Amino acid sequence: GILGVGGGFMLMPVMVYLIGMPTVLAVGTSLMCLLIASPFGVLLYAANGWVLYRAAAVMIVGALVGSPIGVRASHKVHGHGLRLLYAITIITGGFSVLLMELGERFPGTPCNMLSRALLLSAVGGMALLVLILMGLADWRGRGPDDGPDAHRP
């Protein structure tokens, strides 16, 4: 049930740290779980009129462009590097939500603006960092299965 409220972010840490799954397999498995669970949530939210279709279309286009890059990154960047970036992203997102909530509780403070700036700079910075790490992996000649998190059954 927690997948329906954005709880998918918890799947990867559970699979990596509790089950012991390699990062690249945890990412793929997490995506498969979301693929199967998501249609039910989509139907329920849409039936209640809780979907902004234009915003969804923009995000879908972004996902279609970014997914191949993410797949390549999961094969090129060491698993511990991906996990660290994932942790930083989750912490930054949480801090952004905290700032936004503080801004609503204390109007007139710069919290809302800081929240948006933090989130946009974190997303852009992480995307740039992943591209740089992928470029470094290519430059070093690292293949898709050469890392410490290479596929294992």
Short mmCIF file of N, CA and C in Angstrom, two decimals:
data_model
loop_
_atom_site.label_atom_id
_atom_site.label_comp_id
_atom_site.label_asym_id
_atom_site.label_seq_id
_atom_site.Cartn_x
_atom_site.Cartn_y
_atom_site.Cartn_z
N GLY A 1 0.79 -1.20 0.00
CA GLY A 1 0.00 0.00 0.00
C GLY A 1 0.84 1.26 0.00
N ILE A 2 2.02 1.21 0.62
CA ILE A 2 2.85 2.41 0.71
C ILE A 2 3.37 2.84 -0.66
N LEU A 3 3.39 1.92 -1.64
CA LEU A 3 3.83 2.29 -2.99
C LEU A 3 2.91 3.34 -3.59
N GLY A 4 1.64 3.32 -3.21
CA GLY A 4 0.67 4.24 -3.77
C GLY A 4 0.85 5.68 -3.32
N VAL A 5 1.61 5.92 -2.29
CA VAL A 5 1.84 7.28 -1.80
C VAL A 5 3.31 7.66 -1.96
N GLY A 6 3.97 7.10 -2.95
CA GLY A 6 5.36 7.46 -3.20
C GLY A 6 6.34 6.69 -2.35
N GLY A 7 5.92 5.57 -1.78
CA GLY A 7 6.80 4.78 -0.92
C GLY A 7 7.80 3.93 -1.65
N GLY A 8 7.81 4.02 -2.98
CA GLY A 8 8.77 3.25 -3.76
C GLY A 8 10.21 3.56 -3.41
N PHE A 9 10.44 4.75 -2.85
CA PHE A 9 11.80 5.12 -2.48
C PHE A 9 12.34 4.20 -1.38
N MET A 10 11.46 3.49 -0.69
CA MET A 10 11.90 2.60 0.38
C MET A 10 12.29 1.22 -0.13
N LEU A 11 11.85 0.87 -1.33
CA LEU A 11 12.12 -0.47 -1.85
C LEU A 11 13.61 -0.73 -2.04
N MET A 12 14.31 0.22 -2.65
CA MET A 12 15.71 -0.02 -2.95
C MET A 12 16.55 -0.24 -1.69
N PRO A 13 16.45 0.62 -0.67
CA PRO A 13 17.24 0.34 0.54
C PRO A 13 16.90 -1.00 1.19
N VAL A 14 15.63 -1.38 1.18
CA VAL A 14 15.24 -2.67 1.76
C VAL A 14 15.91 -3.80 0.99
N MET A 15 15.86 -3.74 -0.33
CA MET A 15 16.44 -4.81 -1.13
C MET A 15 17.96 -4.87 -1.01
N VAL A 16 18.61 -3.71 -0.96
CA VAL A 16 20.07 -3.69 -0.90
C VAL A 16 20.56 -4.06 0.49
N TYR A 17 20.01 -3.43 1.53
CA TYR A 17 20.57 -3.58 2.87
C TYR A 17 19.95 -4.70 3.69
N LEU A 18 18.70 -5.05 3.44
CA LEU A 18 18.08 -6.14 4.20
C LEU A 18 18.17 -7.47 3.48
N ILE A 19 17.99 -7.43 2.15
CA ILE A 19 18.02 -8.67 1.38
C ILE A 19 19.42 -8.96 0.86
N GLY A 20 20.24 -7.91 0.66
CA GLY A 20 21.59 -8.10 0.15
C GLY A 20 21.68 -8.14 -1.36
N MET A 21 20.72 -7.55 -2.04
CA MET A 21 20.66 -7.55 -3.49
C MET A 21 21.64 -6.51 -4.05
N PRO A 22 22.35 -6.80 -5.14
CA PRO A 22 23.20 -5.78 -5.77
C PRO A 22 22.35 -4.59 -6.22
N THR A 23 22.94 -3.40 -6.21
CA THR A 23 22.21 -2.17 -6.49
C THR A 23 21.49 -2.22 -7.83
N VAL A 24 22.16 -2.64 -8.88
CA VAL A 24 21.55 -2.62 -10.21
C VAL A 24 20.33 -3.54 -10.26
N LEU A 25 20.37 -4.67 -9.55
CA LEU A 25 19.22 -5.57 -9.51
C LEU A 25 18.11 -4.99 -8.63
N ALA A 26 18.48 -4.29 -7.56
CA ALA A 26 17.48 -3.66 -6.69
C ALA A 26 16.72 -2.58 -7.45
N VAL A 27 17.43 -1.80 -8.26
CA VAL A 27 16.76 -0.75 -9.04
C VAL A 27 15.78 -1.38 -10.03
N GLY A 28 16.22 -2.38 -10.75
CA GLY A 28 15.34 -3.05 -11.72
C GLY A 28 14.15 -3.72 -11.06
N THR A 29 14.38 -4.38 -9.94
CA THR A 29 13.30 -5.05 -9.22
C THR A 29 12.31 -4.03 -8.66
N SER A 30 12.82 -2.92 -8.14
CA SER A 30 11.97 -1.85 -7.62
C SER A 30 11.08 -1.30 -8.73
N LEU A 31 11.66 -1.08 -9.90
CA LEU A 31 10.88 -0.58 -11.03
C LEU A 31 9.80 -1.57 -11.46
N MET A 32 10.12 -2.86 -11.42
CA MET A 32 9.13 -3.88 -11.77
C MET A 32 7.98 -3.87 -10.78
N CYS A 33 8.28 -3.74 -9.48
CA CYS A 33 7.22 -3.67 -8.47
C CYS A 33 6.32 -2.46 -8.71
N LEU A 34 6.92 -1.32 -9.03
CA LEU A 34 6.13 -0.12 -9.28
C LEU A 34 5.30 -0.26 -10.55
N LEU A 35 5.86 -0.91 -11.56
CA LEU A 35 5.13 -1.12 -12.81
C LEU A 35 3.86 -1.93 -12.57
N ILE A 36 3.96 -2.95 -11.74
CA ILE A 36 2.80 -3.81 -11.48
C ILE A 36 1.81 -3.12 -10.55
N ALA A 37 2.31 -2.41 -9.52
CA ALA A 37 1.43 -1.79 -8.53
C ALA A 37 0.81 -0.47 -9.01
N SER A 38 1.50 0.27 -9.83
CA SER A 38 1.06 1.61 -10.23
C SER A 38 -0.27 1.70 -10.95
N PRO A 39 -0.58 0.81 -11.87
CA PRO A 39 -1.86 0.97 -12.60
C PRO A 39 -3.08 1.03 -11.68
N PHE A 40 -3.05 0.30 -10.59
CA PHE A 40 -4.20 0.33 -9.67
C PHE A 40 -4.33 1.70 -9.03
N GLY A 41 -3.22 2.27 -8.61
CA GLY A 41 -3.24 3.61 -8.02
C GLY A 41 -3.65 4.66 -9.03
N VAL A 42 -3.15 4.54 -10.25
CA VAL A 42 -3.49 5.49 -11.31
C VAL A 42 -4.99 5.48 -11.55
N LEU A 43 -5.57 4.31 -11.66
CA LEU A 43 -7.01 4.20 -11.91
C LEU A 43 -7.82 4.83 -10.77
N LEU A 44 -7.44 4.56 -9.54
CA LEU A 44 -8.18 5.12 -8.40
C LEU A 44 -8.04 6.64 -8.32
N TYR A 45 -6.81 7.14 -8.51
CA TYR A 45 -6.62 8.60 -8.47
C TYR A 45 -7.36 9.27 -9.63
N ALA A 46 -7.27 8.70 -10.83
CA ALA A 46 -7.95 9.28 -11.99
C ALA A 46 -9.46 9.26 -11.81
N ALA A 47 -9.99 8.18 -11.26
CA ALA A 47 -11.44 8.08 -11.05
C ALA A 47 -11.95 9.15 -10.10
N ASN A 48 -11.08 9.60 -9.20
CA ASN A 48 -11.46 10.65 -8.25
C ASN A 48 -11.08 12.05 -8.73
N GLY A 49 -10.52 12.15 -9.94
CA GLY A 49 -10.14 13.45 -10.49
C GLY A 49 -8.88 14.03 -9.89
N TRP A 50 -8.02 13.18 -9.36
CA TRP A 50 -6.80 13.65 -8.69
C TRP A 50 -5.56 13.50 -9.56
N VAL A 51 -5.69 13.67 -10.86
CA VAL A 51 -4.55 13.58 -11.77
C VAL A 51 -4.48 14.85 -12.62
N LEU A 52 -3.35 15.49 -12.64
CA LEU A 52 -3.11 16.63 -13.54
C LEU A 52 -2.42 16.05 -14.79
N TYR A 53 -3.20 15.88 -15.84
CA TYR A 53 -2.71 15.17 -17.02
C TYR A 53 -1.57 15.89 -17.73
N ARG A 54 -1.60 17.20 -17.78
CA ARG A 54 -0.48 17.94 -18.42
C ARG A 54 0.81 17.73 -17.64
N ALA A 55 0.75 17.83 -16.32
CA ALA A 55 1.94 17.61 -15.50
C ALA A 55 2.43 16.17 -15.66
N ALA A 56 1.50 15.22 -15.69
CA ALA A 56 1.88 13.82 -15.88
C ALA A 56 2.56 13.62 -17.23
N ALA A 57 2.04 14.28 -18.28
CA ALA A 57 2.64 14.15 -19.61
C ALA A 57 4.07 14.68 -19.62
N VAL A 58 4.30 15.81 -18.97
CA VAL A 58 5.66 16.37 -18.90
C VAL A 58 6.60 15.40 -18.18
N MET A 59 6.13 14.85 -17.06
CA MET A 59 6.97 13.92 -16.30
C MET A 59 7.21 12.62 -17.05
N ILE A 60 6.21 12.17 -17.81
CA ILE A 60 6.39 10.95 -18.60
C ILE A 60 7.44 11.17 -19.68
N VAL A 61 7.38 12.33 -20.34
CA VAL A 61 8.40 12.64 -21.35
C VAL A 61 9.79 12.67 -20.70
N GLY A 62 9.89 13.31 -19.53
CA GLY A 62 11.16 13.33 -18.81
C GLY A 62 11.66 11.94 -18.46
N ALA A 63 10.74 11.08 -18.04
CA ALA A 63 11.11 9.71 -17.70
C ALA A 63 11.55 8.94 -18.94
N LEU A 64 10.87 9.17 -20.07
CA LEU A 64 11.25 8.48 -21.30
C LEU A 64 12.64 8.89 -21.77
N VAL A 65 12.98 10.16 -21.56
CA VAL A 65 14.31 10.64 -21.92
C VAL A 65 15.35 10.17 -20.91
N GLY A 66 15.00 10.26 -19.62
CA GLY A 66 15.97 9.96 -18.57
C GLY A 66 16.18 8.50 -18.27
N SER A 67 15.19 7.65 -18.53
CA SER A 67 15.31 6.23 -18.19
C SER A 67 16.49 5.54 -18.87
N PRO A 68 16.71 5.71 -20.17
CA PRO A 68 17.88 5.07 -20.77
C PRO A 68 19.20 5.56 -20.15
N ILE A 69 19.24 6.82 -19.75
CA ILE A 69 20.43 7.36 -19.10
C ILE A 69 20.60 6.70 -17.73
N GLY A 70 19.50 6.54 -17.00
CA GLY A 70 19.55 5.89 -15.70
C GLY A 70 20.00 4.44 -15.78
N VAL A 71 19.50 3.73 -16.78
CA VAL A 71 19.91 2.33 -16.97
C VAL A 71 21.41 2.27 -17.24
N ARG A 72 21.87 3.13 -18.12
CA ARG A 72 23.30 3.16 -18.44
C ARG A 72 24.12 3.53 -17.21
N ALA A 73 23.63 4.50 -16.43
CA ALA A 73 24.35 4.92 -15.22
C ALA A 73 24.44 3.78 -14.23
N SER A 74 23.38 2.99 -14.08
CA SER A 74 23.41 1.89 -13.12
C SER A 74 24.42 0.82 -13.49
N HIS A 75 24.81 0.78 -14.77
CA HIS A 75 25.82 -0.17 -15.21
C HIS A 75 27.22 0.43 -15.21
N LYS A 76 27.32 1.75 -15.26
CA LYS A 76 28.63 2.40 -15.38
C LYS A 76 29.17 2.92 -14.06
N VAL A 77 28.30 3.32 -13.16
CA VAL A 77 28.72 3.93 -11.90
C VAL A 77 28.67 2.85 -10.82
N HIS A 78 29.71 2.81 -9.98
CA HIS A 78 29.76 1.81 -8.90
C HIS A 78 28.51 1.89 -8.04
N GLY A 79 28.07 0.74 -7.56
CA GLY A 79 26.87 0.65 -6.75
C GLY A 79 26.91 1.55 -5.53
N HIS A 80 28.07 1.63 -4.84
CA HIS A 80 28.14 2.49 -3.65
C HIS A 80 27.98 3.95 -4.03
N GLY A 81 28.44 4.35 -5.20
CA GLY A 81 28.26 5.72 -5.66
C GLY A 81 26.80 6.04 -5.93
N LEU A 82 26.11 5.09 -6.56
CA LEU A 82 24.68 5.28 -6.82
C LEU A 82 23.89 5.35 -5.52
N ARG A 83 24.24 4.49 -4.57
CA ARG A 83 23.53 4.50 -3.29
C ARG A 83 23.76 5.80 -2.54
N LEU A 84 24.98 6.33 -2.61
CA LEU A 84 25.27 7.61 -1.95
C LEU A 84 24.47 8.74 -2.60
N LEU A 85 24.43 8.78 -3.93
CA LEU A 85 23.64 9.79 -4.63
C LEU A 85 22.16 9.66 -4.30
N TYR A 86 21.69 8.43 -4.21
CA TYR A 86 20.30 8.17 -3.86
C TYR A 86 20.00 8.72 -2.46
N ALA A 87 20.89 8.45 -1.51
CA ALA A 87 20.70 8.93 -0.14
C ALA A 87 20.69 10.46 -0.09
N ILE A 88 21.61 11.08 -0.81
CA ILE A 88 21.67 12.55 -0.83
C ILE A 88 20.39 13.12 -1.43
N THR A 89 19.89 12.48 -2.48
CA THR A 89 18.67 12.94 -3.12
C THR A 89 17.48 12.84 -2.17
N ILE A 90 17.36 11.72 -1.47
CA ILE A 90 16.25 11.54 -0.52
C ILE A 90 16.34 12.55 0.61
N ILE A 91 17.53 12.76 1.16
CA ILE A 91 17.73 13.72 2.26
C ILE A 91 17.42 15.14 1.79
N THR A 92 17.89 15.48 0.59
CA THR A 92 17.63 16.82 0.04
C THR A 92 16.13 17.02 -0.19
N GLY A 93 15.47 16.00 -0.72
CA GLY A 93 14.02 16.10 -0.93
C GLY A 93 13.28 16.28 0.39
N GLY A 94 13.69 15.56 1.41
CA GLY A 94 13.07 15.70 2.72
C GLY A 94 13.29 17.08 3.31
N PHE A 95 14.51 17.59 3.16
CA PHE A 95 14.82 18.92 3.67
C PHE A 95 14.01 19.98 2.92
N SER A 96 13.83 19.78 1.61
CA SER A 96 13.02 20.70 0.81
C SER A 96 11.57 20.71 1.29
N VAL A 97 11.02 19.53 1.57
CA VAL A 97 9.65 19.45 2.09
C VAL A 97 9.56 20.16 3.44
N LEU A 98 10.56 19.96 4.30
CA LEU A 98 10.58 20.63 5.61
C LEU A 98 10.58 22.15 5.44
N LEU A 99 11.41 22.66 4.54
CA LEU A 99 11.45 24.10 4.29
C LEU A 99 10.11 24.61 3.78
N MET A 100 9.50 23.87 2.87
CA MET A 100 8.20 24.29 2.32
C MET A 100 7.14 24.33 3.42
N GLU A 101 7.13 23.33 4.28
CA GLU A 101 6.17 23.30 5.39
C GLU A 101 6.43 24.45 6.36
N LEU A 102 7.69 24.75 6.63
CA LEU A 102 8.02 25.88 7.51
C LEU A 102 7.57 27.19 6.87
N GLY A 103 7.72 27.29 5.55
CA GLY A 103 7.29 28.49 4.84
C GLY A 103 5.80 28.70 4.92
N GLU A 104 5.04 27.61 4.89
CA GLU A 104 3.58 27.74 5.01
C GLU A 104 3.17 28.06 6.44
N ARG A 105 3.92 27.57 7.39
CA ARG A 105 3.61 27.83 8.80
C ARG A 105 4.03 29.24 9.22
N PHE A 106 5.12 29.73 8.60
CA PHE A 106 5.64 31.06 8.93
C PHE A 106 5.69 31.90 7.65
N PRO A 107 4.56 32.46 7.23
CA PRO A 107 4.52 33.26 6.00
C PRO A 107 5.48 34.45 6.09
N GLY A 108 5.99 34.84 4.95
CA GLY A 108 6.90 35.98 4.91
C GLY A 108 8.36 35.58 5.04
N THR A 109 8.62 34.33 5.39
CA THR A 109 10.01 33.86 5.46
C THR A 109 10.43 33.37 4.08
N PRO A 110 11.73 33.28 3.84
CA PRO A 110 12.19 32.82 2.51
C PRO A 110 12.19 31.30 2.38
N CYS A 111 11.52 30.59 3.28
CA CYS A 111 11.58 29.13 3.26
C CYS A 111 11.07 28.52 1.96
N ASN A 112 9.94 29.02 1.44
CA ASN A 112 9.39 28.46 0.20
C ASN A 112 10.35 28.63 -0.97
N MET A 113 10.93 29.82 -1.08
CA MET A 113 11.89 30.07 -2.16
C MET A 113 13.13 29.20 -1.99
N LEU A 114 13.62 29.08 -0.76
CA LEU A 114 14.79 28.25 -0.49
C LEU A 114 14.50 26.78 -0.80
N SER A 115 13.29 26.34 -0.48
CA SER A 115 12.89 24.96 -0.76
C SER A 115 12.95 24.67 -2.25
N ARG A 116 12.38 25.56 -3.05
CA ARG A 116 12.39 25.37 -4.50
C ARG A 116 13.81 25.43 -5.07
N ALA A 117 14.59 26.39 -4.61
CA ALA A 117 15.96 26.53 -5.09
C ALA A 117 16.78 25.30 -4.73
N LEU A 118 16.61 24.80 -3.51
CA LEU A 118 17.34 23.61 -3.08
C LEU A 118 16.98 22.41 -3.94
N LEU A 119 15.69 22.23 -4.16
CA LEU A 119 15.24 21.08 -4.93
C LEU A 119 15.72 21.14 -6.38
N LEU A 120 15.58 22.31 -7.01
CA LEU A 120 16.02 22.44 -8.41
C LEU A 120 17.53 22.29 -8.54
N SER A 121 18.29 22.88 -7.63
CA SER A 121 19.75 22.77 -7.73
C SER A 121 20.21 21.35 -7.42
N ALA A 122 19.53 20.68 -6.50
CA ALA A 122 19.90 19.29 -6.18
C ALA A 122 19.63 18.37 -7.35
N VAL A 123 18.46 18.52 -7.97
CA VAL A 123 18.12 17.67 -9.12
C VAL A 123 19.10 17.92 -10.27
N GLY A 124 19.33 19.18 -10.59
CA GLY A 124 20.27 19.51 -11.66
C GLY A 124 21.69 19.06 -11.33
N GLY A 125 22.10 19.28 -10.10
CA GLY A 125 23.45 18.88 -9.68
C GLY A 125 23.64 17.38 -9.72
N MET A 126 22.65 16.63 -9.27
CA MET A 126 22.75 15.17 -9.29
C MET A 126 22.79 14.64 -10.72
N ALA A 127 21.95 15.21 -11.58
CA ALA A 127 21.95 14.77 -12.98
C ALA A 127 23.31 15.04 -13.62
N LEU A 128 23.86 16.23 -13.37
CA LEU A 128 25.17 16.56 -13.92
C LEU A 128 26.25 15.64 -13.36
N LEU A 129 26.19 15.37 -12.06
CA LEU A 129 27.19 14.50 -11.44
C LEU A 129 27.12 13.08 -12.00
N VAL A 130 25.92 12.56 -12.20
CA VAL A 130 25.78 11.22 -12.78
C VAL A 130 26.36 11.20 -14.19
N LEU A 131 26.09 12.23 -14.98
CA LEU A 131 26.65 12.28 -16.33
C LEU A 131 28.18 12.34 -16.30
N ILE A 132 28.73 13.10 -15.37
CA ILE A 132 30.19 13.18 -15.22
C ILE A 132 30.76 11.82 -14.82
N LEU A 133 30.12 11.15 -13.85
CA LEU A 133 30.60 9.83 -13.41
C LEU A 133 30.51 8.81 -14.54
N MET A 134 29.45 8.90 -15.35
CA MET A 134 29.34 8.00 -16.49
C MET A 134 30.46 8.28 -17.50
N GLY A 135 30.74 9.56 -17.73
CA GLY A 135 31.83 9.92 -18.64
C GLY A 135 33.17 9.41 -18.14
N LEU A 136 33.40 9.54 -16.84
CA LEU A 136 34.65 9.03 -16.25
C LEU A 136 34.75 7.52 -16.39
N ALA A 137 33.62 6.82 -16.19
CA ALA A 137 33.62 5.37 -16.34
C ALA A 137 33.95 4.98 -17.78
N ASP A 138 33.38 5.71 -18.75
CA ASP A 138 33.69 5.45 -20.15
C ASP A 138 35.16 5.74 -20.44
N TRP A 139 35.66 6.83 -19.89
CA TRP A 139 37.04 7.22 -20.12
C TRP A 139 38.01 6.18 -19.55
N ARG A 140 37.64 5.59 -18.43
CA ARG A 140 38.48 4.54 -17.81
C ARG A 140 38.29 3.19 -18.49
N GLY A 141 37.30 3.11 -19.38
CA GLY A 141 37.05 1.86 -20.08
C GLY A 141 36.30 0.84 -19.26
N ARG A 142 35.57 1.29 -18.27
CA ARG A 142 34.80 0.38 -17.41
C ARG A 142 33.60 -0.15 -18.18
N GLY A 143 33.45 -1.46 -18.23
CA GLY A 143 32.33 -2.08 -18.92
C GLY A 143 31.11 -2.17 -18.03
N PRO A 144 30.00 -2.62 -18.60
CA PRO A 144 28.75 -2.64 -17.85
C PRO A 144 28.75 -3.60 -16.66
N ASP A 145 29.55 -4.63 -16.68
CA ASP A 145 29.53 -5.60 -15.59
C ASP A 145 30.86 -5.70 -14.86
N ASP A 146 31.66 -4.64 -14.89
CA ASP A 146 32.99 -4.69 -14.29
C ASP A 146 33.02 -4.24 -12.84
N GLY A 147 31.95 -3.66 -12.34
CA GLY A 147 31.98 -3.07 -11.01
C GLY A 147 31.75 -4.07 -9.90
N PRO A 148 31.86 -3.58 -8.65
CA PRO A 148 31.69 -4.45 -7.50
C PRO A 148 30.26 -4.95 -7.35
N ASP A 149 29.32 -4.28 -7.98
CA ASP A 149 27.92 -4.70 -7.91
C ASP A 149 27.49 -5.41 -9.17
N ALA A 150 28.43 -6.10 -9.81
CA ALA A 150 28.08 -6.81 -11.04
C ALA A 150 26.95 -7.79 -10.73
N HIS A 151 26.19 -8.13 -11.76
CA HIS A 151 25.04 -9.01 -11.57
C HIS A 151 25.48 -10.31 -10.92
N ARG A 152 24.67 -10.77 -10.02
CA ARG A 152 24.85 -12.09 -9.44
C ARG A 152 23.48 -12.68 -9.20
N PRO A 153 23.38 -13.98 -9.28
CA PRO A 153 22.05 -14.59 -9.11
C PRO A 153 21.49 -14.40 -7.72
#
